[in-house]
Amino acid sequence: QQQVKQSPQSLIVQKGGISIINCAYENTAFDYFPWYQQFPGKGPALLIAIRPDVSEKKEGRFTISFNKSAKQFSLHIMDSQPGDSATYFCAASMDTGGGNKLTFGTGTQLKVEL
Amino acid sequence: GAVVSQHPSWVICKSGTSVKIECRSLDFQATTMFWYRQFPKQSLMLMATSNEGSKATYEQGVEKDKFLINHASLTLSTLTVTSAHPEDSSFYICSARGPTGSNQPQHFGDGTRLSIL
């Protein structure tokens, strides 16, 4: 049973546009929601993360929006650049009692075109 | 900070051999390390959780005798794929995090591409 659903599977955005990736989770015990960026042949790199006590977190061009009641969270990439072209994974974990194991979404392949 | 080094980055070997992959936390002590497997264009699947000084905890469906994990120090965990076969070919990635309760995120290595001929 997949606990974190991610959409879209792939996304093409023009340079300077906004990239939006959505995730939904089922387990209400999750209390940590990170986003990872992965380039081909590399391991995932932590981009930004949020906890359920806030509805939004912004770091540079990256923003996480979190809706606890809907059990959804999304990543917004403002002013998207060709260098942002990568695969993005949302994830969720439980810090307490869950061993901090990450459950990953299925990934979104982002391509930013000139 | 928070650098995780994985070695080797790529290995090709014959069917039936055993392959060891190392995961090191270079600038922090990792009480917990995780091992993942990733197939092309797919997500990361957790194989096992490794705690320093204790036996690893394997996810359902992962053969512990096939994938041996050792976490002998706070900076090193190893994954040994025993008697590897072509179906074991995959991208193996480790991650490491600091002490429990410190709200430390997982930091990933750059993965090991394993190809079994």
PDB file of C-alpha atoms in Angstrom, chain A residues 34-74:
ATOM      1  CA  PRO A  34      10.950  16.638   3.040  1.00  0.00           C
ATOM      2  CA  TRP A  35      11.445  17.193  -0.657  1.00  0.00           C
ATOM      3  CA  TYR A  36      14.461  15.751  -2.436  1.00  0.00           C
ATOM      4  CA  GLN A  37      16.025  16.602  -5.788  1.00  0.00           C
ATOM      5  CA  GLN A  38      17.821  13.894  -7.730  1.00  0.00           C
ATOM      6  CA  PHE A  39      19.984  14.247 -10.816  1.00  0.00           C
ATOM      7  CA  PRO A  40      20.742  11.212 -13.026  1.00  0.00           C
ATOM      8  CA  GLY A  41      23.342   8.922 -11.476  1.00  0.00           C
ATOM      9  CA  LYS A  42      23.341  10.803  -8.176  1.00  0.00           C
ATOM     10  CA  GLY A  43      21.742  10.328  -4.799  1.00  0.00           C
ATOM     11  CA  PRO A  44      18.830  12.503  -3.671  1.00  0.00           C
ATOM     12  CA  ALA A  45      19.682  15.867  -2.140  1.00  0.00           C
ATOM     13  CA  LEU A  46      17.483  17.470   0.499  1.00  0.00           C
ATOM     14  CA  LEU A  47      15.843  20.626  -0.856  1.00  0.00           C
ATOM     15  CA  ILE A  48      13.441  21.767   1.804  1.00  0.00           C
ATOM     16  CA  ALA A  49      11.333  20.193   4.529  1.00  0.00           C
ATOM     17  CA  ILE A  50       8.302  21.086   6.625  1.00  0.00           C
ATOM     18  CA  ARG A  51       6.556  19.922   9.779  1.00  0.00           C
ATOM     19  CA  PRO A  52       2.757  19.936  10.280  1.00  0.00           C
ATOM     20  CA  ASP A  53       2.755  22.882  12.665  1.00  0.00           C
ATOM     21  CA  VAL A  54       3.265  25.363   9.799  1.00  0.00           C
ATOM     22  CA  SER A  55       1.331  25.810   6.561  1.00  0.00           C
ATOM     23  CA  GLU A  56       4.119  27.189   4.433  1.00  0.00           C
ATOM     24  CA  LYS A  57       7.895  27.298   4.308  1.00  0.00           C
ATOM     25  CA  LYS A  58      10.011  29.192   1.838  1.00  0.00           C
ATOM     26  CA  GLU A  59      13.695  28.872   1.071  1.00  0.00           C
ATOM     27  CA  GLY A  60      14.870  30.916  -1.863  1.00  0.00           C
ATOM     28  CA  ARG A  61      12.905  29.898  -4.961  1.00  0.00           C
ATOM     29  CA  PHE A  62      11.467  26.804  -3.262  1.00  0.00           C
ATOM     30  CA  THR A  63       8.257  26.861  -1.235  1.00  0.00           C
ATOM     31  CA  ILE A  64       6.382  24.069   0.485  1.00  0.00           C
ATOM     32  CA  SER A  65       2.668  24.516   1.065  1.00  0.00           C
ATOM     33  CA  PHE A  66       1.133  22.179   3.621  1.00  0.00           C
ATOM     34  CA  ASN A  67      -2.553  21.407   4.173  1.00  0.00           C
ATOM     35  CA  LYS A  68      -2.912  19.221   7.244  1.00  0.00           C
ATOM     36  CA  SER A  69      -6.679  18.753   7.012  1.00  0.00           C
ATOM     37  CA  ALA A  70      -6.456  17.618   3.398  1.00  0.00           C
ATOM     38  CA  LYS A  71      -3.300  15.591   4.063  1.00  0.00           C
ATOM     39  CA  GLN A  72      -1.614  17.233   1.117  1.00  0.00           C
ATOM     40  CA  PHE A  73       1.580  19.158   0.533  1.00  0.00           C
ATOM     41  CA  SER A  74       3.147  20.678  -2.524  1.00  0.00           C
TER      42      SER A  74
END
